[in-house]
PDB file of C-alpha atoms in Angstrom:
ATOM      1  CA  UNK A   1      10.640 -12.824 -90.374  1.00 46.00           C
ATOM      2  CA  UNK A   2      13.491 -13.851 -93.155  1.00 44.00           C
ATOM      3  CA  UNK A   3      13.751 -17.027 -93.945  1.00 46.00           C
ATOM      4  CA  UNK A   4      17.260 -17.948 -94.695  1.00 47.00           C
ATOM      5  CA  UNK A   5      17.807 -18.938 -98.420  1.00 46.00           C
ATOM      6  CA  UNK A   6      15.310 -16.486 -99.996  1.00 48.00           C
ATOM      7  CA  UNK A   7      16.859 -14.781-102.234  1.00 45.00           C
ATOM      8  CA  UNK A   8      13.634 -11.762-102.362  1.00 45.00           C
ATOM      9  CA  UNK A   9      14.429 -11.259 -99.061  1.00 45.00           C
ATOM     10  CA  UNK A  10      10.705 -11.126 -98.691  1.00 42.00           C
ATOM     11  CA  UNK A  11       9.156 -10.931 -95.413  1.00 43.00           C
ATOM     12  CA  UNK A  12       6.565 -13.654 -94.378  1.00 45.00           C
ATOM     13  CA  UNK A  13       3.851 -13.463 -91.660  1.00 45.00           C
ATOM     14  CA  UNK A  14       4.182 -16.611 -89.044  1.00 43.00           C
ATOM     15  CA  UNK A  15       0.670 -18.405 -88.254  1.00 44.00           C
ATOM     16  CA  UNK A  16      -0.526 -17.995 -85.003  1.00 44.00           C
ATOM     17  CA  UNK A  17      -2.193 -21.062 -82.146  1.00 43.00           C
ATOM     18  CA  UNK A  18      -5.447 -20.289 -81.342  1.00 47.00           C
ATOM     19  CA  UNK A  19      -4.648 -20.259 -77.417  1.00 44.00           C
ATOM     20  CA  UNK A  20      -8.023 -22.427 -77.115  1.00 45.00           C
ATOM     21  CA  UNK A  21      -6.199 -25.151 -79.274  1.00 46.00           C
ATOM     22  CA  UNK A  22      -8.117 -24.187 -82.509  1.00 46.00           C
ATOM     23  CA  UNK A  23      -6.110 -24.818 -86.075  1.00 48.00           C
ATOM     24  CA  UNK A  24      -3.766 -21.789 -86.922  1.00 44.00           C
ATOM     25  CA  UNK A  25      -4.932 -18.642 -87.408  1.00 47.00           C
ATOM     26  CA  UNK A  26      -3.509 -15.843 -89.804  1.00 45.00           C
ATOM     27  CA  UNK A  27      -3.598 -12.487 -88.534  1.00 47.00           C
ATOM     28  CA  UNK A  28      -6.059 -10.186 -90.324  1.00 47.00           C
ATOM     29  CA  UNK A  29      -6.886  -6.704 -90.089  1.00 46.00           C
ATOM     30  CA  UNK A  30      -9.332  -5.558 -87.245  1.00 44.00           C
ATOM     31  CA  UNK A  31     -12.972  -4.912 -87.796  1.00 44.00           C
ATOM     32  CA  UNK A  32     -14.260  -1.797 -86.445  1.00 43.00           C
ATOM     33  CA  UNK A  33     -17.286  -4.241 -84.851  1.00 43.00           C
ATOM     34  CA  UNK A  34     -14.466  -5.233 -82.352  1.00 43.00           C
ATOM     35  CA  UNK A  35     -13.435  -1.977 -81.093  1.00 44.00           C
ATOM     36  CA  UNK A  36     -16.959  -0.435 -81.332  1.00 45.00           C
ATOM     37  CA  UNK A  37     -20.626  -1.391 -81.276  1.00 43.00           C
ATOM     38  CA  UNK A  38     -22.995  -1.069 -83.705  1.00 39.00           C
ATOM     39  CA  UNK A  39     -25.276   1.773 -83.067  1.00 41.00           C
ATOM     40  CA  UNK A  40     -28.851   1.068 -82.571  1.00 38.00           C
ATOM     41  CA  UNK A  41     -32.056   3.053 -81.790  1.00 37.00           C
ATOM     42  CA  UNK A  42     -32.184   1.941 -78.433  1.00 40.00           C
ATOM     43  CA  UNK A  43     -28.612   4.011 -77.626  1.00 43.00           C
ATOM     44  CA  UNK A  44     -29.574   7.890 -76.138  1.00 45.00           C
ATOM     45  CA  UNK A  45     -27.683  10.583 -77.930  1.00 49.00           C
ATOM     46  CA  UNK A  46     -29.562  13.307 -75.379  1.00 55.00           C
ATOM     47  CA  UNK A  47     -32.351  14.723 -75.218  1.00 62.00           C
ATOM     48  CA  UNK A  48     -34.279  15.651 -78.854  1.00 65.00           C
ATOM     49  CA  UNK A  49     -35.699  19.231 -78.028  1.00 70.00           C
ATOM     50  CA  UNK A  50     -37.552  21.434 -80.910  1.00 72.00           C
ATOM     51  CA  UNK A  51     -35.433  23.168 -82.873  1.00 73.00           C
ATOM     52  CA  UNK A  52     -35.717  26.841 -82.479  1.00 76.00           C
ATOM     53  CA  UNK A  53     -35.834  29.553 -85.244  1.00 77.00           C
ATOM     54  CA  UNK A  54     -33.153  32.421 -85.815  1.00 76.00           C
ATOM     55  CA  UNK A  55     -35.882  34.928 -86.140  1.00 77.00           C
ATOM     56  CA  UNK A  56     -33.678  37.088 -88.273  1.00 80.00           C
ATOM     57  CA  UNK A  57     -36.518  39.325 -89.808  1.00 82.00           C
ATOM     58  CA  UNK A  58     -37.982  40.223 -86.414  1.00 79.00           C
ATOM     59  CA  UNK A  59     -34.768  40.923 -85.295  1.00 81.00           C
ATOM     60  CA  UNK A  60     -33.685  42.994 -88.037  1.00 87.00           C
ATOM     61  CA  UNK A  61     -36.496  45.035 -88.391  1.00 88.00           C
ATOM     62  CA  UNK A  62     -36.368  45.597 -84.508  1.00 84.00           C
ATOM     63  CA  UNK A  63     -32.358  46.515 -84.459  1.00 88.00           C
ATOM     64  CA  UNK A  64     -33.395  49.339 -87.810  1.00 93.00           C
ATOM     65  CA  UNK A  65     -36.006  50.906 -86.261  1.00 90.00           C
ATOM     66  CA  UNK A  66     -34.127  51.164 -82.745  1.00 90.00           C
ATOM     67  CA  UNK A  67     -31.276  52.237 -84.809  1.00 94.00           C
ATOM     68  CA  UNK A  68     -32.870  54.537 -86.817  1.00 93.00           C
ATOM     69  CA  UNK A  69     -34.627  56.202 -83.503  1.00 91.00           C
ATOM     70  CA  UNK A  70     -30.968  56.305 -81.328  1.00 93.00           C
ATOM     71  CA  UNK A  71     -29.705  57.961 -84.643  1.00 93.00           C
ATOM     72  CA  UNK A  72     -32.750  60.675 -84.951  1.00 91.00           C
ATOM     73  CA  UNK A  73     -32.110  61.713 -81.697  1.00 89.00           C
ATOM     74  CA  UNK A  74     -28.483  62.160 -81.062  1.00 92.00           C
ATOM     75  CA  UNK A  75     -28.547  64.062 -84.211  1.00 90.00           C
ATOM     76  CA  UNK A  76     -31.087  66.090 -82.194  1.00 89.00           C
ATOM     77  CA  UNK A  77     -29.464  66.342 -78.885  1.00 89.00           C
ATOM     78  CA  UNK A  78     -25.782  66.689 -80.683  1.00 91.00           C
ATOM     79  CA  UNK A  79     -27.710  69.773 -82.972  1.00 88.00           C
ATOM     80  CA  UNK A  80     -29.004  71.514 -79.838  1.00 88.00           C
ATOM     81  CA  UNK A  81     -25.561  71.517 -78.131  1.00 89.00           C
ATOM     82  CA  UNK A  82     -24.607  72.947 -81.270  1.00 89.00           C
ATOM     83  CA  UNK A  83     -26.489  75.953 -80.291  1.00 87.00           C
ATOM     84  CA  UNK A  84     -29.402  74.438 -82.663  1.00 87.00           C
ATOM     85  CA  UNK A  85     -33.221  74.436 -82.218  1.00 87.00           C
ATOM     86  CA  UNK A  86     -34.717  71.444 -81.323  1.00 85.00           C
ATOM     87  CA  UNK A  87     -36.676  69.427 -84.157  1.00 88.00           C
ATOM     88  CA  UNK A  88     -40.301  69.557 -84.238  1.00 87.00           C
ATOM     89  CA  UNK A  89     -40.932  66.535 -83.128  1.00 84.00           C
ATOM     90  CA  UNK A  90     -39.549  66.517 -80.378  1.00 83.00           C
ATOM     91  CA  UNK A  91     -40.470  69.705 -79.235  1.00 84.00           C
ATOM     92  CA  UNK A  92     -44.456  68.767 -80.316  1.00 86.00           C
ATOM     93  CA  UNK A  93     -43.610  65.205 -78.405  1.00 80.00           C
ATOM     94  CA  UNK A  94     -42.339  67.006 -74.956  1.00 81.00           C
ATOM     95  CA  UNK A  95     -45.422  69.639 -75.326  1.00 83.00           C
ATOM     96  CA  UNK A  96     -47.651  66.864 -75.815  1.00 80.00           C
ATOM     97  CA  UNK A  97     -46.805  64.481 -73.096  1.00 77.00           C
ATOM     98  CA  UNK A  98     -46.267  67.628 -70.395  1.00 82.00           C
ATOM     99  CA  UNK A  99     -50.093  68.613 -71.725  1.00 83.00           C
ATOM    100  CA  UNK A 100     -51.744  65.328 -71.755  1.00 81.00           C
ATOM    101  CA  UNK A 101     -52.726  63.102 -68.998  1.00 82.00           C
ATOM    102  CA  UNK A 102     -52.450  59.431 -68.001  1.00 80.00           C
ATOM    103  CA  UNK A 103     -56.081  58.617 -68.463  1.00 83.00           C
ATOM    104  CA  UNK A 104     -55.931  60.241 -72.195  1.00 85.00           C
ATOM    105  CA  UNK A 105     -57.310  58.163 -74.812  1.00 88.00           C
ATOM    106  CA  UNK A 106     -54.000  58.820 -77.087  1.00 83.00           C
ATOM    107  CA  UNK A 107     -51.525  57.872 -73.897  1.00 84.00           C
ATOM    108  CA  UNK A 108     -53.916  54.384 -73.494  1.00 90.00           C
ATOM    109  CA  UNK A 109     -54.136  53.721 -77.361  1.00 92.00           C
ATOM    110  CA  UNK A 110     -49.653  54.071 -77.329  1.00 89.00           C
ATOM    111  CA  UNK A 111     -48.839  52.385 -74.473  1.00 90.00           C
ATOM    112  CA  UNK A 112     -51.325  49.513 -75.736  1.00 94.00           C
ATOM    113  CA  UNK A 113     -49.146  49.687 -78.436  1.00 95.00           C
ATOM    114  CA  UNK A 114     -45.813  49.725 -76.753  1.00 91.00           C
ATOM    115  CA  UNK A 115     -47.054  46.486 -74.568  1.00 94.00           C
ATOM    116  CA  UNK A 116     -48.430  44.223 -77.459  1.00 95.00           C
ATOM    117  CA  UNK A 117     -45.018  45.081 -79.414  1.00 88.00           C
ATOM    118  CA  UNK A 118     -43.136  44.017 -75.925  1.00 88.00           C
ATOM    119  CA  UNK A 119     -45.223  41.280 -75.318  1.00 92.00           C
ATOM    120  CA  UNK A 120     -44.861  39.679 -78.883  1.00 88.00           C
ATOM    121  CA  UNK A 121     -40.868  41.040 -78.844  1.00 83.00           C
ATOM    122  CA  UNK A 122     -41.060  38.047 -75.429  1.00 86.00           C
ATOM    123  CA  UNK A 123     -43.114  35.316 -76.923  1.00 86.00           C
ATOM    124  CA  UNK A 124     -40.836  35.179 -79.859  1.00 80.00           C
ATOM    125  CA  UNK A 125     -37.536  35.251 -77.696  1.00 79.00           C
ATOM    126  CA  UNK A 126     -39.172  32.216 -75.183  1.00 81.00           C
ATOM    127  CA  UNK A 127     -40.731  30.100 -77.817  1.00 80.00           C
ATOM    128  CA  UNK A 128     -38.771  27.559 -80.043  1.00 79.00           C
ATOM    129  CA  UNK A 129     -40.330  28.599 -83.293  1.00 76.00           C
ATOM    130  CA  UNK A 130     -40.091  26.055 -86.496  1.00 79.00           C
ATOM    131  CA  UNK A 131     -43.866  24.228 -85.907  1.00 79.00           C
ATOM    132  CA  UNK A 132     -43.669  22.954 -88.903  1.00 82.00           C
ATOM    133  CA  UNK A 133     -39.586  21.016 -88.170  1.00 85.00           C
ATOM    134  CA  UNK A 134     -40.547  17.549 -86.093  1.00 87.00           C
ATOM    135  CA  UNK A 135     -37.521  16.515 -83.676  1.00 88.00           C
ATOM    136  CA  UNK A 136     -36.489  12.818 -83.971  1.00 84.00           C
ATOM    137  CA  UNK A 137     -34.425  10.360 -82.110  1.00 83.00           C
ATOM    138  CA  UNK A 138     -31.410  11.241 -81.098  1.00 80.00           C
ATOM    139  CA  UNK A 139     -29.585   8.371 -81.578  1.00 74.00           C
ATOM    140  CA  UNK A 140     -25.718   9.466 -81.734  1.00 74.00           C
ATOM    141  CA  UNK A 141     -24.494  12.234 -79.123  1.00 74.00           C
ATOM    142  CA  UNK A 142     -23.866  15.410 -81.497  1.00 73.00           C
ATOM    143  CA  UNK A 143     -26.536  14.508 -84.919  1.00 75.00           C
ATOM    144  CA  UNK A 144     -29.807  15.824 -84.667  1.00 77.00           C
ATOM    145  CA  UNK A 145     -31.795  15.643 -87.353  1.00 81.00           C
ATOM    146  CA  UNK A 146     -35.724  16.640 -87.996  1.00 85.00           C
ATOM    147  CA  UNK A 147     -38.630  15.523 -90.149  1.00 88.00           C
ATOM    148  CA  UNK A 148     -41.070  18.109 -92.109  1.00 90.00           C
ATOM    149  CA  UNK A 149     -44.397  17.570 -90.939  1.00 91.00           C
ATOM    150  CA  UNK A 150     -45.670  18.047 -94.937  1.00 92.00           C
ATOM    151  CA  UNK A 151     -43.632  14.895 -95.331  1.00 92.00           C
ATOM    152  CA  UNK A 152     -44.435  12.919 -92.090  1.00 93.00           C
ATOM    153  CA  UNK A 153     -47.978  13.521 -93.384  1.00 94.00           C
ATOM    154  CA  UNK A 154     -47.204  12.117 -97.220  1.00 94.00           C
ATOM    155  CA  UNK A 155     -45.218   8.867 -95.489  1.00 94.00           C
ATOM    156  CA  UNK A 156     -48.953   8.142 -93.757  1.00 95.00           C
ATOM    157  CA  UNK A 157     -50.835   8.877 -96.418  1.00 95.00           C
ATOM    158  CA  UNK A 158     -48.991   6.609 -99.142  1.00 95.00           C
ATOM    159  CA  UNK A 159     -48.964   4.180 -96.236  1.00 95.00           C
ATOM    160  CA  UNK A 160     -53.053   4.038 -95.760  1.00 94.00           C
ATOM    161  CA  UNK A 161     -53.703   4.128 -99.442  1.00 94.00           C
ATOM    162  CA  UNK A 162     -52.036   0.401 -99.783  1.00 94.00           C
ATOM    163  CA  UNK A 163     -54.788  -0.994 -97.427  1.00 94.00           C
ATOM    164  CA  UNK A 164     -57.478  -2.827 -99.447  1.00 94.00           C
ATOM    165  CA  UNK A 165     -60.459  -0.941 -99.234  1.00 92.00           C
ATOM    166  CA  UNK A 166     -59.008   2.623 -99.376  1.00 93.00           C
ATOM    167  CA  UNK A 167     -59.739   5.225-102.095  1.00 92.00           C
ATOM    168  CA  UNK A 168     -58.337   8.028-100.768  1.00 93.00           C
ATOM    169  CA  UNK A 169     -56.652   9.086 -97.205  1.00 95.00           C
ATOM    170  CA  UNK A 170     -56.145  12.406 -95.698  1.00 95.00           C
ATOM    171  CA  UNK A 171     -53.640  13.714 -93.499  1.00 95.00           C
ATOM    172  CA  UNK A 172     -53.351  16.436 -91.023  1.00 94.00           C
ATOM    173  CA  UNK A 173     -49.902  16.245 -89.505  1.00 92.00           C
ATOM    174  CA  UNK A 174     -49.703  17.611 -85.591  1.00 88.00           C
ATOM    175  CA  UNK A 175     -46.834  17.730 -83.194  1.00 85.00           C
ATOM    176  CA  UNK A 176     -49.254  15.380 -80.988  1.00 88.00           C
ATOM    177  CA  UNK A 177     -51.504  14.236 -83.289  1.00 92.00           C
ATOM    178  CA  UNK A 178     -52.329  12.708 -87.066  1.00 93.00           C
ATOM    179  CA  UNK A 179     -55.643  12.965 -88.008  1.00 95.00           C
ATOM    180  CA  UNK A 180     -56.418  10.958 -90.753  1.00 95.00           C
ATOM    181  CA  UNK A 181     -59.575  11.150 -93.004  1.00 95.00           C
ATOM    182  CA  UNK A 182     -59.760   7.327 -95.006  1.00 94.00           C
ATOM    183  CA  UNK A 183     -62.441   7.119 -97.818  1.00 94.00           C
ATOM    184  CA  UNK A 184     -63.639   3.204 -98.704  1.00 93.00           C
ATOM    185  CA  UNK A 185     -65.232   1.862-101.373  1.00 89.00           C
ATOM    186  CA  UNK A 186     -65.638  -1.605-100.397  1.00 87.00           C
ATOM    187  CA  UNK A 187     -64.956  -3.999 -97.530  1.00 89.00           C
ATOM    188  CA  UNK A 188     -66.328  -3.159 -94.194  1.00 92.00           C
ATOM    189  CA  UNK A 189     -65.411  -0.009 -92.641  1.00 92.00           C
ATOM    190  CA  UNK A 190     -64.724  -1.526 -89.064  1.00 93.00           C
ATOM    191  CA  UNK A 191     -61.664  -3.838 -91.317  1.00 94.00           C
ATOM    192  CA  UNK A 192     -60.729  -1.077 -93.319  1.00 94.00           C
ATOM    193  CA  UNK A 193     -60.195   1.516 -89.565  1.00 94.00           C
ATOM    194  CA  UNK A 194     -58.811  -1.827 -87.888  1.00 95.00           C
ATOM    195  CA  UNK A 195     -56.228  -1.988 -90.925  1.00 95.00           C
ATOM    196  CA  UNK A 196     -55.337   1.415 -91.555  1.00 95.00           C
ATOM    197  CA  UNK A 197     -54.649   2.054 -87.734  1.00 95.00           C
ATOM    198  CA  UNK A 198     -52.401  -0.520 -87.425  1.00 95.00           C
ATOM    199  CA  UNK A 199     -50.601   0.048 -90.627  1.00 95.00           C
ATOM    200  CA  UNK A 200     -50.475   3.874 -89.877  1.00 95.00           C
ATOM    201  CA  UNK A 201     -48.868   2.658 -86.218  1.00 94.00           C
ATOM    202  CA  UNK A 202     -46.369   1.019 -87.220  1.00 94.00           C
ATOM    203  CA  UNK A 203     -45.391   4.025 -90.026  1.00 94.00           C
ATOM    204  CA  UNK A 204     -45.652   6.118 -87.356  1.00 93.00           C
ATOM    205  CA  UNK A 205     -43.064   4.214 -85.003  1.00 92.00           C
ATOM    206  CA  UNK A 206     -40.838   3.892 -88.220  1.00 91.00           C
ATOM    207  CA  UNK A 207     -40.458   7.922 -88.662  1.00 91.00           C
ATOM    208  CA  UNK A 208     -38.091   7.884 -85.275  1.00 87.00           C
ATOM    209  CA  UNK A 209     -39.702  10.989 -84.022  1.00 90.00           C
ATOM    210  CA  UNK A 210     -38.822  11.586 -80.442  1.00 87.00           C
ATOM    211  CA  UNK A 211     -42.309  12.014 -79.257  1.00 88.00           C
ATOM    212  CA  UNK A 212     -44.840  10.134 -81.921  1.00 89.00           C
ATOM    213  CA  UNK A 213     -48.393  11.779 -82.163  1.00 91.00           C
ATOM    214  CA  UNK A 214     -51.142  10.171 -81.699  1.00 92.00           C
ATOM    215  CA  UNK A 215     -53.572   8.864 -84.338  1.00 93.00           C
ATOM    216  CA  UNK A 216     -57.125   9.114 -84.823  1.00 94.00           C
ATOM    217  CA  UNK A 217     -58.307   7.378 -88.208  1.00 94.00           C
ATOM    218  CA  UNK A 218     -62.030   8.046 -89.360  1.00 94.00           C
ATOM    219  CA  UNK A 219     -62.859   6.089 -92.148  1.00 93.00           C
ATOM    220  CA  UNK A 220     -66.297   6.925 -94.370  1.00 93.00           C
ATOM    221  CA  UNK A 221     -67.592   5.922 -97.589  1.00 92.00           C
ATOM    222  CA  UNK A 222     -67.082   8.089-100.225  1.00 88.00           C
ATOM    223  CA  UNK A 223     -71.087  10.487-101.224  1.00 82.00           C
ATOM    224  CA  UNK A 224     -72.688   9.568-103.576  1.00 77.00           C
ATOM    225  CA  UNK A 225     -73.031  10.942-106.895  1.00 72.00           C
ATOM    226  CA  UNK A 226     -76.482  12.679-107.873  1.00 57.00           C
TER     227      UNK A 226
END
């Protein structure tokens, strides 16, 4: 409001009575924290599934060579309506296949063929693909978000090697499980396995991957020279 006698007219903001009887309050501007919580990990977003590959040079290669075959022939078929003989392919393929049996060897060895190109055509349109692309919490409804197993295996190793004792750590990065390979030049090696697998646990909950392999540390003393 205006007071009366201002001559800048300006416009001032009245205090307002805490209704609980608390000293005046001024106004401010809201916080998003009091519309909206603050996310955490324990919130679902859905479910993290693998991420699945586009497959575009399987499928590119597949759609040229069926294109390339549908193209062959209807310039075949379209030649004999023409009044046009026949290529000889396809009057060798009809011969052949009117001449040859079930039980030949050449019929076996091309429908053999024809199946294991089906066959991988159908593993590669059922499975996800991407091996090497870790899925991780889904935390917010509409973000997903993966981890490289290369790298999941670098966080663990750079992890192990701080643990007094360790020389040198190897990683082999799973979907299920870490294997890791710990050489120790001093200290006892039941310390240096009870160390590393509970350092390497608690790196391994910090990746927030949706399912977290398993671990299994092995921890040797590095051969001796000569």
């Amino acid at each position: 409001m205006t007071e009366p006698g201002d001559p800048t007219g300006s416009t001032r903001r009245m205090p307002t009575v805490d209704p609980a009887g608390g000293d005046p309050q001024t106004p401010g501007p809201a916080t998003p924290s009091a519309h909206e919580p603050v996310p955490t990990l324990e919130q679902g977003g859905g479910r993290a599934g693998r991420f699945w590959s586009a497959r575009r040079v399987p499928a590119a290669l597949l759609a040229l060579v069926l294109l390339g075959a549908a193209g062959l022939l209807l310039y075949d078929i379209a030649a004999v309506r023409a009044g046009h003989p026949a290529m000889q392919w396809r009057r060798s393929l009809a011969d052949g296949l009117a001449e040859r049996h079930l039980d030949d060897v050449a019929v076996l060895v091309g429908a053999g063929i024809a199946a294991a190109i089906g066959l991988w055509l159908l593993l590669l349109a059922l499975t996800p693909g991407l091996r090497d692309l870790l899925p991780m919490r889904r935390d917010r409804a509409g973000v997903r978000a993966g981890l490289d197993r290369t790298a999941a295996a670098l966080v663990l190793r750079d992890r192990a090697v701080e643990v007094p004792g360790v020389q040198s750590v190897r990683v082999r990065m799973g979907r299920k499980k870490a294997k890791v390979r710990a050489l120790s030049h001093f200290r006892e090696l039941d310390d240096v396995r009870n160390d590393v697998d509970a350092v390497l646990t608690t790196a391994v909950r910090e990746l927030g991957l949706a399912k977290p392999p398993g671990l299994s540390v092995q921890v040797h003393r590095p051969a001796k020279k000569g």
